[in-house]
């Protein structure tokens, strides 16, 4: 690290490491960075809101209530 913050390449390699499920200490092994710098970057990346729009459930709108109402209608045994 040159003292001016992380480079794009360093940020990219840290992001790849987090996607692969590596711990900060494992990500640091391939970079010339202190563990604290990697930990800060990982924390900042995971705390940021997602860049994609949230997905909506694909089932019927009231799947849970439909299931519970079908259970209550079977009580006439």
Short mmCIF file of C-alpha atoms in Angstrom, two decimals:
data_model
loop_
_atom_site.label_atom_id
_atom_site.label_comp_id
_atom_site.label_asym_id
_atom_site.label_seq_id
_atom_site.Cartn_x
_atom_site.Cartn_y
_atom_site.Cartn_z
CA UNK A 1 0.00 0.00 0.00
CA UNK A 2 1.41 3.35 -1.01
CA UNK A 3 -0.13 5.40 1.81
CA UNK A 4 -2.92 6.90 -0.29
CA UNK A 5 -5.53 4.23 0.32
CA UNK A 6 -6.33 1.05 -1.53
CA UNK A 7 -5.93 0.76 -5.26
CA UNK A 8 -8.68 -0.54 -7.51
CA UNK A 9 -6.74 -3.75 -7.98
CA UNK A 10 -6.42 -4.25 -4.20
CA UNK A 11 -10.14 -3.60 -3.69
CA UNK A 12 -10.95 -6.06 -6.46
CA UNK A 13 -8.76 -8.78 -4.96
CA UNK A 14 -10.32 -8.22 -1.54
CA UNK A 15 -13.80 -8.45 -3.07
CA UNK A 16 -12.87 -11.71 -4.81
CA UNK A 17 -11.60 -13.10 -1.51
CA UNK A 18 -14.82 -12.25 0.29
CA UNK A 19 -16.93 -13.81 -2.47
CA UNK A 20 -14.84 -16.97 -2.15
CA UNK A 21 -15.54 -16.96 1.59
CA UNK A 22 -11.95 -16.31 2.67
CA UNK A 23 -11.15 -14.79 6.05
CA UNK A 24 -9.33 -11.44 6.19
CA UNK A 25 -6.10 -13.16 7.22
CA UNK A 26 -6.29 -15.40 4.14
CA UNK A 27 -6.94 -12.45 1.81
CA UNK A 28 -3.96 -10.57 3.25
CA UNK A 29 -1.58 -13.39 2.31
CA UNK A 30 -1.63 -12.42 -1.36
CA UNK A 31 -1.48 -8.66 -0.79
CA UNK A 32 1.07 -6.29 0.70
CA UNK A 33 -1.50 -4.80 3.08
CA UNK A 34 -2.06 -4.77 6.82
CA UNK A 35 -4.86 -7.02 8.06
CA UNK A 36 -6.68 -3.99 9.47
CA UNK A 37 -6.91 -2.37 6.01
CA UNK A 38 -8.42 -5.55 4.55
CA UNK A 39 -10.81 -5.89 7.49
CA UNK A 40 -12.01 -2.29 7.02
CA UNK A 41 -12.60 -2.90 3.32
CA UNK A 42 -14.49 -6.14 3.98
CA UNK A 43 -16.63 -4.42 6.61
CA UNK A 44 -17.37 -1.48 4.30
CA UNK A 45 -18.30 -3.82 1.45
CA UNK A 46 -20.62 -5.95 3.57
CA UNK A 47 -22.26 -2.97 5.27
CA UNK A 48 -23.12 -1.28 1.96
CA UNK A 49 -26.65 -1.70 0.61
CA UNK A 50 -26.98 -4.07 -2.35
CA UNK A 51 -26.58 -2.51 -5.79
CA UNK A 52 -29.39 -4.57 -7.30
CA UNK A 53 -33.09 -4.15 -6.73
CA UNK A 54 -34.53 -6.52 -4.13
CA UNK A 55 -36.31 -9.52 -5.56
CA UNK A 56 -39.93 -10.28 -4.83
CA UNK A 57 -41.21 -13.64 -3.64
CA UNK A 58 -42.36 -15.81 -6.54
CA UNK A 59 -45.13 -17.75 -4.81
CA UNK A 60 -48.77 -16.80 -4.35
CA UNK A 61 -49.19 -13.59 -2.35
CA UNK A 62 -50.66 -15.28 0.71
CA UNK A 63 -49.13 -18.75 0.56
CA UNK A 64 -48.83 -18.99 4.34
CA UNK A 65 -52.46 -18.04 4.98
CA UNK A 66 -53.68 -20.38 2.22
CA UNK A 67 -51.85 -23.27 3.87
CA UNK A 68 -53.23 -22.48 7.31
CA UNK A 69 -56.80 -22.10 6.01
CA UNK A 70 -56.60 -25.47 4.22
CA UNK A 71 -55.50 -27.07 7.48
CA UNK A 72 -58.41 -25.59 9.40
CA UNK A 73 -60.92 -26.81 6.79
CA UNK A 74 -59.88 -30.47 7.31
CA UNK A 75 -61.20 -30.66 10.88
CA UNK A 76 -64.38 -32.55 9.94
CA UNK A 77 -62.98 -36.12 10.30
#
